mmCIF file of C-alpha atoms and ligand atoms in Angstrom:
data_model
loop_
_atom_site.group_PDB
_atom_site.id
_atom_site.type_symbol
_atom_site.label_atom_id
_atom_site.label_comp_id
_atom_site.label_asym_id
_atom_site.label_seq_id
_atom_site.Cartn_x
_atom_site.Cartn_y
_atom_site.Cartn_z
ATOM 1 C CA MET Y 49 67.686 97.664 -87.735
ATOM 2 C CA SER Y 50 71.136 96.783 -89.026
ATOM 3 C CA VAL Y 51 71.189 96.645 -92.830
ATOM 4 C CA LYS Y 52 73.039 93.616 -94.193
ATOM 5 C CA VAL Y 53 75.441 94.825 -96.861
ATOM 6 C CA ALA Y 54 77.359 92.604 -99.305
ATOM 7 C CA ILE Y 55 80.324 94.005 -101.232
ATOM 8 C CA ASN Y 56 80.888 92.365 -104.616
ATOM 9 C CA GLY Y 57 84.403 93.309 -105.806
ATOM 10 C CA TYR Y 58 86.799 94.122 -102.990
ATOM 11 C CA GLY Y 59 89.142 96.447 -104.911
ATOM 12 C CA THR Y 60 90.075 100.133 -104.729
ATOM 13 C CA ILE Y 61 86.511 101.338 -104.120
ATOM 14 C CA GLY Y 62 84.965 98.157 -102.667
ATOM 15 C CA LYS Y 63 87.431 97.863 -99.782
ATOM 16 C CA ARG Y 64 86.907 101.492 -98.802
ATOM 17 C CA ILE Y 65 83.139 101.137 -98.882
ATOM 18 C CA ALA Y 66 83.436 97.995 -96.740
ATOM 19 C CA ASP Y 67 85.344 99.924 -94.072
ATOM 20 C CA ALA Y 68 82.931 102.869 -94.254
ATOM 21 C CA VAL Y 69 79.893 100.584 -93.856
ATOM 22 C CA ALA Y 70 81.575 98.768 -90.969
ATOM 23 C CA SER Y 71 82.091 102.099 -89.203
ATOM 24 C CA GLN Y 72 78.314 102.890 -89.118
ATOM 25 C CA ASP Y 73 75.983 101.656 -86.372
ATOM 26 C CA ASP Y 74 72.950 101.041 -88.607
ATOM 27 C CA MET Y 75 74.556 98.736 -91.192
ATOM 28 C CA GLU Y 76 77.040 95.854 -91.311
ATOM 29 C CA VAL Y 77 79.267 94.100 -93.846
ATOM 30 C CA ILE Y 78 78.080 90.502 -94.109
ATOM 31 C CA GLY Y 79 80.692 89.543 -96.687
ATOM 32 C CA VAL Y 80 83.002 90.620 -99.491
ATOM 33 C CA THR Y 81 83.962 88.871 -102.734
ATOM 34 C CA LYS Y 82 86.929 88.643 -105.062
ATOM 35 C CA THR Y 83 87.781 86.629 -108.152
ATOM 36 C CA ARG Y 84 91.494 86.095 -107.492
ATOM 37 C CA PRO Y 85 93.633 85.171 -104.469
ATOM 38 C CA THR Y 86 95.604 88.422 -104.399
ATOM 39 C CA TYR Y 87 97.037 90.225 -101.375
ATOM 40 C CA GLU Y 88 93.742 92.143 -101.149
ATOM 41 C CA ALA Y 89 91.910 88.865 -100.446
ATOM 42 C CA LYS Y 90 94.267 88.174 -97.542
ATOM 43 C CA MET Y 91 93.827 91.739 -96.260
ATOM 44 C CA ALA Y 92 90.020 91.404 -96.356
ATOM 45 C CA ILE Y 93 90.245 88.328 -94.144
ATOM 46 C CA LEU Y 94 92.740 90.066 -91.852
ATOM 47 C CA ARG Y 95 90.227 92.899 -91.456
ATOM 48 C CA GLY Y 96 87.643 90.343 -90.347
ATOM 49 C CA TYR Y 97 85.293 90.431 -93.335
ATOM 50 C CA PRO Y 98 83.569 87.124 -94.181
ATOM 51 C CA PHE Y 99 85.187 86.223 -97.496
ATOM 52 C CA TYR Y 100 83.392 84.749 -100.531
ATOM 53 C CA ALA Y 101 84.454 83.670 -104.008
ATOM 54 C CA ALA Y 102 82.811 85.764 -106.728
ATOM 55 C CA SER Y 103 81.919 82.625 -108.685
ATOM 56 C CA GLU Y 104 81.930 78.825 -108.506
ATOM 57 C CA GLU Y 105 84.980 78.758 -110.851
ATOM 58 C CA SER Y 106 87.068 80.939 -108.569
ATOM 59 C CA VAL Y 107 86.558 78.766 -105.439
ATOM 60 C CA GLY Y 108 89.380 76.436 -106.497
ATOM 61 C CA ARG Y 109 91.806 79.329 -107.033
ATOM 62 C CA PHE Y 110 91.367 80.419 -103.417
ATOM 63 C CA LYS Y 111 91.578 76.849 -102.067
ATOM 64 C CA ASP Y 112 94.857 76.289 -103.967
ATOM 65 C CA LYS Y 113 96.341 79.294 -102.166
ATOM 66 C CA GLY Y 114 95.038 78.207 -98.768
ATOM 67 C CA ILE Y 115 92.454 81.000 -98.607
ATOM 68 C CA GLU Y 116 89.251 79.818 -96.966
ATOM 69 C CA VAL Y 117 85.999 80.981 -98.558
ATOM 70 C CA GLN Y 118 82.576 80.966 -96.867
ATOM 71 C CA GLY Y 119 80.836 80.212 -100.158
ATOM 72 C CA THR Y 120 80.104 81.996 -103.414
ATOM 73 C CA LEU Y 121 78.470 85.306 -104.320
ATOM 74 C CA ASP Y 122 75.111 83.521 -104.638
ATOM 75 C CA ASP Y 123 75.386 82.286 -101.031
ATOM 76 C CA LEU Y 124 76.285 85.800 -99.880
ATOM 77 C CA LEU Y 125 73.402 87.430 -101.752
ATOM 78 C CA GLU Y 126 70.923 85.069 -100.061
ATOM 79 C CA GLN Y 127 71.649 86.785 -96.730
ATOM 80 C CA ALA Y 128 71.992 90.366 -98.016
ATOM 81 C CA ASP Y 129 69.540 93.286 -97.977
ATOM 82 C CA ILE Y 130 71.676 95.219 -100.438
ATOM 83 C CA VAL Y 131 74.827 94.663 -102.500
ATOM 84 C CA VAL Y 132 77.398 97.304 -103.350
ATOM 85 C CA ASP Y 133 79.023 96.462 -106.667
ATOM 86 C CA GLY Y 134 82.699 97.451 -106.651
ATOM 87 C CA THR Y 135 83.648 95.377 -109.682
ATOM 88 C CA PRO Y 136 85.249 96.915 -112.792
ATOM 89 C CA LYS Y 137 82.724 98.482 -115.171
ATOM 90 C CA LYS Y 138 80.348 96.449 -117.300
ATOM 91 C CA MET Y 139 80.643 93.165 -115.382
ATOM 92 C CA GLY Y 140 76.946 92.567 -115.994
ATOM 93 C CA TYR Y 141 75.740 91.525 -112.545
ATOM 94 C CA LYS Y 142 72.292 93.113 -112.761
ATOM 95 C CA GLU Y 143 70.497 89.883 -113.606
ATOM 96 C CA THR Y 144 72.236 88.084 -110.719
ATOM 97 C CA TYR Y 145 71.098 90.734 -108.247
ATOM 98 C CA GLU Y 146 67.584 90.777 -109.675
ATOM 99 C CA LYS Y 147 67.357 86.996 -109.376
ATOM 100 C CA ALA Y 148 68.540 87.152 -105.770
ATOM 101 C CA GLY Y 149 65.989 89.884 -105.021
ATOM 102 C CA VAL Y 150 68.547 92.269 -103.479
ATOM 103 C CA LYS Y 151 68.839 95.992 -103.946
ATOM 104 C CA ALA Y 152 72.080 97.079 -105.633
ATOM 105 C CA ILE Y 153 74.410 100.058 -105.895
ATOM 106 C CA TRP Y 154 76.866 100.453 -108.758
ATOM 107 C CA GLN Y 155 79.757 102.882 -109.209
ATOM 108 C CA GLY Y 156 80.533 105.618 -111.699
ATOM 109 C CA GLY Y 157 82.189 103.383 -114.306
ATOM 110 C CA GLU Y 158 78.690 102.204 -115.270
ATOM 111 C CA LYS Y 159 76.329 104.094 -117.538
ATOM 112 C CA HIS Y 160 73.356 105.990 -116.086
ATOM 113 C CA GLU Y 161 71.021 103.781 -118.128
ATOM 114 C CA LEU Y 162 71.912 100.697 -116.038
ATOM 115 C CA THR Y 163 69.857 102.003 -113.113
ATOM 116 C CA GLY Y 164 68.115 105.093 -114.487
ATOM 117 C CA LEU Y 165 69.007 106.737 -111.172
ATOM 118 C CA SER Y 166 72.372 108.412 -110.591
ATOM 119 C CA PHE Y 167 73.035 109.599 -107.070
ATOM 120 C CA ASN Y 168 74.592 112.365 -105.034
ATOM 121 C CA ALA Y 169 73.620 112.704 -101.378
ATOM 122 C CA GLN Y 170 73.271 116.494 -101.478
ATOM 123 C CA ALA Y 171 71.537 116.875 -104.816
ATOM 124 C CA ASN Y 172 69.017 114.032 -105.147
ATOM 125 C CA TYR Y 173 68.877 111.828 -102.019
ATOM 126 C CA ASP Y 174 65.065 111.916 -102.097
ATOM 127 C CA GLU Y 175 64.942 110.267 -105.519
ATOM 128 C CA ALA Y 176 66.758 107.237 -104.098
ATOM 129 C CA LEU Y 177 64.341 106.702 -101.181
ATOM 130 C CA GLY Y 178 63.226 103.067 -101.441
ATOM 131 C CA ALA Y 179 64.892 102.606 -104.865
ATOM 132 C CA ASP Y 180 66.089 99.128 -105.877
ATOM 133 C CA TYR Y 181 68.993 100.157 -108.136
ATOM 134 C CA VAL Y 182 71.209 103.211 -107.886
ATOM 135 C CA ARG Y 183 74.469 104.330 -109.492
ATOM 136 C CA VAL Y 184 76.746 106.523 -107.373
ATOM 137 C CA VAL Y 185 78.345 108.884 -109.890
ATOM 138 C CA SER Y 186 82.107 108.882 -110.518
ATOM 139 C CA CYS Y 187 84.761 110.621 -108.438
ATOM 140 C CA ASN Y 188 85.007 113.578 -110.849
ATOM 141 C CA THR Y 189 81.241 113.961 -111.167
ATOM 142 C CA THR Y 190 80.848 113.756 -107.382
ATOM 143 C CA GLY Y 191 83.481 116.492 -107.050
ATOM 144 C CA LEU Y 192 81.729 118.770 -109.535
ATOM 145 C CA ILE Y 193 78.329 118.313 -107.883
ATOM 146 C CA ARG Y 194 79.685 118.918 -104.357
ATOM 147 C CA THR Y 195 80.645 122.511 -105.178
ATOM 148 C CA LEU Y 196 78.178 123.311 -107.978
ATOM 149 C CA TYR Y 197 74.977 122.172 -106.263
ATOM 150 C CA PRO Y 198 75.315 124.682 -103.365
ATOM 151 C CA LEU Y 199 75.998 127.462 -105.909
ATOM 152 C CA HIS Y 200 72.911 126.481 -107.889
ATOM 153 C CA LYS Y 201 70.777 126.403 -104.736
ATOM 154 C CA GLU Y 202 71.990 129.688 -103.311
ATOM 155 C CA PHE Y 203 72.640 131.924 -106.331
ATOM 156 C CA GLY Y 204 71.434 130.094 -109.448
ATOM 157 C CA VAL Y 205 73.908 129.102 -112.176
ATOM 158 C CA LYS Y 206 73.791 130.404 -115.762
ATOM 159 C CA PHE Y 207 76.715 128.450 -117.175
ATOM 160 C CA VAL Y 208 79.664 126.288 -116.069
ATOM 161 C CA MET Y 209 82.887 125.622 -117.940
ATOM 162 C CA ALA Y 210 85.033 123.004 -116.207
ATOM 163 C CA VAL Y 211 88.400 121.578 -117.215
ATOM 164 C CA MET Y 212 89.228 118.221 -115.680
ATOM 165 C CA ILE Y 213 92.941 117.542 -115.186
ATOM 166 C CA ARG Y 214 92.806 113.842 -114.509
ATOM 167 C CA ARG Y 215 95.267 111.517 -112.799
ATOM 168 C CA GLY Y 216 96.617 108.886 -115.192
ATOM 169 C CA ALA Y 217 95.963 105.936 -112.849
ATOM 170 C CA ASP Y 218 95.347 105.001 -109.211
ATOM 171 C CA PRO Y 219 98.617 104.868 -107.205
ATOM 172 C CA TRP Y 220 98.794 101.034 -107.197
ATOM 173 C CA ASP Y 221 98.040 100.715 -110.908
ATOM 174 C CA THR Y 222 101.225 100.260 -112.960
ATOM 175 C CA LYS Y 223 99.413 99.283 -116.157
ATOM 176 C CA ARG Y 224 97.830 102.600 -117.107
ATOM 177 C CA GLY Y 225 99.290 105.921 -118.113
ATOM 178 C CA PRO Y 226 100.442 108.212 -119.528
ATOM 179 C CA ILE Y 227 103.782 108.252 -117.703
ATOM 180 C CA ASN Y 228 105.411 110.982 -119.765
ATOM 181 C CA ALA Y 229 102.777 112.807 -121.777
ATOM 182 C CA VAL Y 230 99.702 114.991 -121.491
ATOM 183 C CA GLU Y 231 96.703 113.470 -123.228
ATOM 184 C CA PRO Y 232 93.651 115.596 -124.085
ATOM 185 C CA VAL Y 233 90.191 114.097 -124.549
ATOM 186 C CA LEU Y 234 89.435 115.245 -128.092
ATOM 187 C CA LYS Y 235 85.672 114.940 -127.760
ATOM 188 C CA VAL Y 236 83.739 117.926 -126.412
ATOM 189 C CA PRO Y 237 82.076 117.750 -124.009
ATOM 190 C CA SER Y 238 84.111 115.137 -122.151
ATOM 191 C CA HIS Y 239 81.753 112.619 -120.502
ATOM 192 C CA HIS Y 240 81.818 114.555 -117.205
ATOM 193 C CA GLY Y 241 79.376 117.346 -118.137
ATOM 194 C CA PRO Y 242 76.629 114.985 -119.340
ATOM 195 C CA ASP Y 243 77.317 112.833 -116.270
ATOM 196 C CA VAL Y 244 76.688 115.787 -113.924
ATOM 197 C CA GLN Y 245 73.410 116.294 -115.802
ATOM 198 C CA THR Y 246 72.262 112.771 -114.879
ATOM 199 C CA VAL Y 247 71.911 114.186 -111.337
ATOM 200 C CA MET Y 248 71.407 117.917 -112.100
ATOM 201 C CA PRO Y 249 69.601 117.873 -115.488
ATOM 202 C CA TYR Y 250 68.896 121.614 -115.211
ATOM 203 C CA LEU Y 251 72.608 122.594 -115.090
ATOM 204 C CA ASN Y 252 74.125 124.263 -118.182
ATOM 205 C CA ILE Y 253 77.647 122.764 -118.099
ATOM 206 C CA GLN Y 254 80.447 122.136 -120.589
ATOM 207 C CA THR Y 255 83.522 120.090 -119.720
ATOM 208 C CA THR Y 256 86.847 119.214 -121.283
ATOM 209 C CA ALA Y 257 89.438 116.796 -119.887
ATOM 210 C CA VAL Y 258 93.157 116.127 -120.008
ATOM 211 C CA LYS Y 259 95.034 113.113 -118.566
ATOM 212 C CA VAL Y 260 98.357 113.853 -116.888
ATOM 213 C CA PRO Y 261 101.156 111.702 -115.396
ATOM 214 C CA THR Y 262 100.206 111.823 -111.718
ATOM 215 C CA THR Y 263 98.449 109.216 -109.577
ATOM 216 C CA ILE Y 264 97.389 111.025 -106.431
ATOM 217 C CA MET Y 265 94.472 113.314 -107.319
ATOM 218 C CA HIS Y 266 92.375 114.902 -110.049
ATOM 219 C CA LEU Y 267 92.312 118.697 -110.299
ATOM 220 C CA HIS Y 268 89.446 120.782 -111.706
ATOM 221 C CA SER Y 269 89.660 124.342 -112.993
ATOM 222 C CA LEU Y 270 86.195 125.923 -113.128
ATOM 223 C CA MET Y 271 84.602 129.084 -114.458
ATOM 224 C CA VAL Y 272 80.989 129.671 -113.391
ATOM 225 C CA ARG Y 273 78.541 132.421 -114.393
ATOM 226 C CA LEU Y 274 76.040 132.915 -111.578
ATOM 227 C CA LYS Y 275 72.527 134.272 -111.929
ATOM 228 C CA ARG Y 276 73.163 137.158 -109.558
ATOM 229 C CA GLU Y 277 76.027 139.395 -108.518
ATOM 230 C CA VAL Y 278 78.045 137.968 -105.628
ATOM 231 C CA SER Y 279 81.374 138.557 -103.931
ATOM 232 C CA THR Y 280 84.120 135.986 -103.431
ATOM 233 C CA ASP Y 281 83.232 135.927 -99.723
ATOM 234 C CA ASP Y 282 79.581 135.148 -100.518
ATOM 235 C CA VAL Y 283 80.734 132.075 -102.422
ATOM 236 C CA LEU Y 284 83.173 130.964 -99.730
ATOM 237 C CA ASN Y 285 80.460 131.349 -97.070
ATOM 238 C CA VAL Y 286 78.088 129.106 -99.006
ATOM 239 C CA TRP Y 287 80.732 126.390 -99.361
ATOM 240 C CA GLU Y 288 81.690 126.799 -95.691
ATOM 241 C CA ASP Y 289 78.134 125.709 -94.822
ATOM 242 C CA SER Y 290 78.058 122.852 -97.348
ATOM 243 C CA PRO Y 291 78.999 119.264 -96.502
ATOM 244 C CA ARG Y 292 82.165 117.501 -97.644
ATOM 245 C CA ILE Y 293 84.077 120.541 -98.869
ATOM 246 C CA LEU Y 294 87.453 121.280 -97.286
ATOM 247 C CA PHE Y 295 89.262 124.586 -97.781
ATOM 248 C CA VAL Y 296 92.999 124.561 -98.387
ATOM 249 C CA GLU Y 297 95.266 127.571 -98.823
ATOM 250 C CA GLY Y 298 98.352 128.279 -100.885
ATOM 251 C CA GLU Y 299 99.372 130.729 -98.192
ATOM 252 C CA GLU Y 300 99.564 127.820 -95.739
ATOM 253 C CA GLY Y 301 101.910 125.933 -98.055
ATOM 254 C CA ILE Y 302 99.297 123.946 -99.960
ATOM 255 C CA LYS Y 303 100.255 124.840 -103.501
ATOM 256 C CA SER Y 304 99.575 121.508 -105.197
ATOM 257 C CA THR Y 305 97.820 118.157 -104.908
ATOM 258 C CA ALA Y 306 101.021 116.739 -103.371
ATOM 259 C CA GLN Y 307 100.668 118.903 -100.257
ATOM 260 C CA ILE Y 308 96.954 118.134 -100.014
ATOM 261 C CA MET Y 309 97.650 114.419 -99.808
ATOM 262 C CA GLU Y 310 100.499 115.014 -97.357
ATOM 263 C CA MET Y 311 97.998 116.902 -95.184
ATOM 264 C CA ALA Y 312 95.533 114.006 -95.590
ATOM 265 C CA LYS Y 313 98.209 111.652 -94.237
ATOM 266 C CA ASP Y 314 98.627 113.934 -91.223
ATOM 267 C CA MET Y 315 94.862 113.770 -90.612
ATOM 268 C CA CYS Y 316 95.352 110.074 -89.702
ATOM 269 C CA ARG Y 317 92.145 108.834 -91.291
ATOM 270 C CA ASN Y 318 91.578 105.313 -92.523
ATOM 271 C CA ARG Y 319 94.016 104.671 -95.426
ATOM 272 C CA THR Y 320 94.898 108.432 -95.347
ATOM 273 C CA ASP Y 321 91.826 109.013 -97.518
ATOM 274 C CA LEU Y 322 90.383 112.473 -98.149
ATOM 275 C CA TYR Y 323 86.611 112.162 -98.547
ATOM 276 C CA GLU Y 324 86.039 115.897 -98.964
ATOM 277 C CA ILE Y 325 86.612 117.983 -102.080
ATOM 278 C CA ALA Y 326 89.599 120.272 -101.478
ATOM 279 C CA VAL Y 327 88.916 123.831 -102.658
ATOM 280 C CA TRP Y 328 91.639 126.480 -102.701
ATOM 281 C CA ARG Y 329 90.271 129.370 -100.633
ATOM 282 C CA ASP Y 330 92.871 131.750 -102.045
ATOM 283 C CA GLY Y 331 92.360 130.334 -105.537
ATOM 284 C CA THR Y 332 88.676 131.331 -105.530
ATOM 285 C CA HIS Y 333 87.910 134.652 -107.236
ATOM 286 C CA VAL Y 334 84.900 136.483 -108.535
ATOM 287 C CA VAL Y 335 86.014 138.620 -111.483
ATOM 288 C CA GLY Y 336 83.271 140.648 -113.161
ATOM 289 C CA ASP Y 337 80.298 138.341 -113.551
ATOM 290 C CA SER Y 338 82.327 135.126 -113.329
ATOM 291 C CA LEU Y 339 83.519 132.907 -110.513
ATOM 292 C CA TYR Y 340 86.833 131.087 -110.944
ATOM 293 C CA TYR Y 341 88.060 128.303 -108.655
ATOM 294 C CA TYR Y 342 90.231 125.208 -108.405
ATOM 295 C CA GLN Y 343 89.377 122.001 -106.595
ATOM 296 C CA ALA Y 344 91.144 118.691 -106.076
ATOM 297 C CA ILE Y 345 89.558 115.249 -105.863
ATOM 298 C CA HIS Y 346 90.907 112.212 -104.031
ATOM 299 C CA GLN Y 347 89.582 109.818 -106.643
ATOM 300 C CA GLU Y 348 89.732 106.698 -104.495
ATOM 301 C CA SER Y 349 87.629 108.016 -101.627
ATOM 302 C CA ASP Y 350 85.269 110.946 -102.338
ATOM 303 C CA VAL Y 351 82.504 108.566 -103.480
ATOM 304 C CA VAL Y 352 82.751 106.441 -100.326
ATOM 305 C CA PRO Y 353 80.445 108.499 -98.040
ATOM 306 C CA GLU Y 354 77.966 108.822 -100.927
ATOM 307 C CA ASN Y 355 77.667 105.013 -101.045
ATOM 308 C CA VAL Y 356 76.835 104.908 -97.330
ATOM 309 C CA ASP Y 357 74.131 107.557 -97.812
ATOM 310 C CA ALA Y 358 72.767 105.709 -100.847
ATOM 311 C CA ILE Y 359 72.329 102.600 -98.670
ATOM 312 C CA ARG Y 360 70.364 104.639 -96.076
ATOM 313 C CA ALA Y 361 68.151 106.199 -98.733
ATOM 314 C CA MET Y 362 67.439 102.942 -100.571
ATOM 315 C CA MET Y 363 66.707 101.067 -97.322
ATOM 316 C CA GLU Y 364 64.690 104.089 -96.087
ATOM 317 C CA ILE Y 365 66.341 104.010 -92.676
ATOM 318 C CA GLU Y 366 66.851 107.792 -92.857
ATOM 319 C CA LYS Y 367 64.620 110.043 -94.948
ATOM 320 C CA ASP Y 368 66.539 113.276 -94.363
ATOM 321 C CA ASN Y 369 69.685 113.615 -96.475
ATOM 322 C CA MET Y 370 71.404 116.083 -94.145
ATOM 323 C CA LYS Y 371 70.898 113.728 -91.172
ATOM 324 C CA SER Y 372 72.280 110.798 -93.140
ATOM 325 C CA MET Y 373 75.310 112.768 -94.309
ATOM 326 C CA LYS Y 374 76.010 113.970 -90.780
ATOM 327 C CA LYS Y 375 75.843 110.422 -89.397
ATOM 328 C CA THR Y 376 78.094 109.083 -92.163
ATOM 329 C CA ASP Y 377 80.599 111.901 -91.733
ATOM 330 C CA LEU Y 378 80.796 111.610 -87.949
ATOM 331 C CA ALA Y 379 81.660 107.915 -88.227
ATOM 332 C CA LEU Y 380 84.268 108.590 -90.938
ATOM 333 C CA GLY Y 381 85.914 111.423 -89.023
ATOM 334 C CA ILE Y 382 84.822 114.120 -91.479
ATOM 335 C CA GLU Y 383 84.331 117.418 -89.677
ATOM 336 C CA CYS Y 384 80.671 118.335 -89.688
HETATM 337 P P1 NAD N 245 89.487 97.768 -109.009
HETATM 338 O O1 NAD N 245 90.025 97.102 -110.203
HETATM 339 O O2 NAD N 245 90.408 98.452 -108.085
HETATM 340 O O3 NAD N 245 88.646 96.728 -108.144
HETATM 341 C C1 NAD N 245 87.721 95.847 -108.719
HETATM 342 C C2 NAD N 245 87.592 94.614 -107.834
HETATM 343 O O4 NAD N 245 86.618 93.757 -108.402
HETATM 344 C C3 NAD N 245 88.874 93.818 -107.694
HETATM 345 O O5 NAD N 245 88.995 93.431 -106.353
HETATM 346 C C4 NAD N 245 88.648 92.604 -108.554
HETATM 347 O O6 NAD N 245 89.285 91.448 -108.034
HETATM 348 C C5 NAD N 245 87.146 92.430 -108.444
HETATM 349 N N1 NAD N 245 86.548 91.789 -109.611
HETATM 350 C C6 NAD N 245 86.985 91.783 -110.897
HETATM 351 N N2 NAD N 245 86.132 91.092 -111.678
HETATM 352 C C7 NAD N 245 85.143 90.653 -110.862
HETATM 353 C C8 NAD N 245 83.975 89.875 -111.061
HETATM 354 N N3 NAD N 245 83.636 89.415 -112.268
HETATM 355 N N4 NAD N 245 83.193 89.603 -109.986
HETATM 356 C C9 NAD N 245 83.495 90.080 -108.749
HETATM 357 N N5 NAD N 245 84.597 90.818 -108.509
HETATM 358 C C10 NAD N 245 85.405 91.081 -109.548
HETATM 359 O O7 NAD N 245 88.363 98.767 -109.547
HETATM 360 P P2 NAD N 245 87.884 100.126 -108.875
HETATM 361 O O8 NAD N 245 88.828 101.211 -109.249
HETATM 362 O O9 NAD N 245 87.566 99.892 -107.448
HETATM 363 O O10 NAD N 245 86.569 100.399 -109.720
HETATM 364 C C11 NAD N 245 85.295 99.829 -109.365
HETATM 365 C C12 NAD N 245 84.210 100.773 -109.839
HETATM 366 O O11 NAD N 245 84.370 102.026 -109.143
HETATM 367 C C13 NAD N 245 84.257 101.135 -111.335
HETATM 368 O O12 NAD N 245 82.935 101.372 -111.781
HETATM 369 C C14 NAD N 245 85.018 102.446 -111.353
HETATM 370 O O13 NAD N 245 84.754 103.222 -112.487
HETATM 371 C C15 NAD N 245 84.463 103.094 -110.087
HETATM 372 N N6 NAD N 245 85.307 104.159 -109.502
HETATM 373 C C16 NAD N 245 86.655 104.024 -109.401
HETATM 374 C C17 NAD N 245 87.401 105.055 -108.842
HETATM 375 C C18 NAD N 245 88.881 104.968 -108.715
HETATM 376 O O14 NAD N 245 89.541 105.993 -108.632
HETATM 377 N N7 NAD N 245 89.462 103.799 -108.663
HETATM 378 C C19 NAD N 245 86.760 106.204 -108.390
HETATM 379 C C20 NAD N 245 85.366 106.300 -108.449
HETATM 380 C C21 NAD N 245 84.633 105.256 -109.019
#
């Protein structure tokens, strides 16, 4: 069976999910939508995706620019088994998807309450089996869960304190900032801790966040109290065996997010994306009863494999999360 996937909102996340879906042998992209005739619309067509206008009103905009559309979102949804919503947050498409009778996946900009089911492939794949509506949690939340869930499973976690050092904007985005300031989130916890708890409700976590003038990655600084005594090597071994974590080392010249993304370019993946969470091996230390580590998140791509796994779970074409993740990762060129 090839699952028919529609992508509503072909932007930063939507275009990456389209490519990831197209790379799998058990699902296909039957169409993508946009509201405006930007360069991304032309690129979608160049990549061979059937192109649709997001609404009746936007059809004319595309026609005026000589961009051919196959129809509107409603036409696309008629043929789809599932739609991945890559539109900006709070666009309010739930009723449209319900009316069309298609399953739907939203992204981390939405609130948990929209679907009542927030997703991470490692932590709660089973909950999404056969589900109609799922939210894949944000890039930061995905990053936190990727390293914390294996620690919880293997050692038990008493308490987590995580500081999120967040990129000011995506690299293409010239409208957001700051460009010359450091901006703390004054509310504690920042939204990240409660968001992790939508997937791991049992985790005792506090988070704070600071926005900084960089566009390429987020960085997290974490302190974790584990339920039993462990060594640094014990922790590294657990992560070594966990999916979608990539070790980097200061000793090998990776001292910042800049070198991580340079390495990602050298890996020659689609769009030079880094789907894994980069953890500094030589920045990981157990001191007394606490574990300290740093990790970096490629915000535009870490959620992409999770969307592919969410499709498999919701369509019940693979019941085993590890098998789904392995299949996704092989197709995306992530080392398994
Ligand atoms: P984006 O602005 O890059 O892309 C959104 C796309 O949706 C654009 O192509 C736009 O043309 C289209 N669009 C706008 N209004 C629309 C409408 N009414 N109907 C259909 N399409 C419409 O946004 P993004 O960064 O890809 O964010 C999408 C979602 O992914 C958000 O929930 C966001 O929080 C989440 N997310 C973003 C990142 C990131 O780093 N960019 C990371 C993880 C999750």
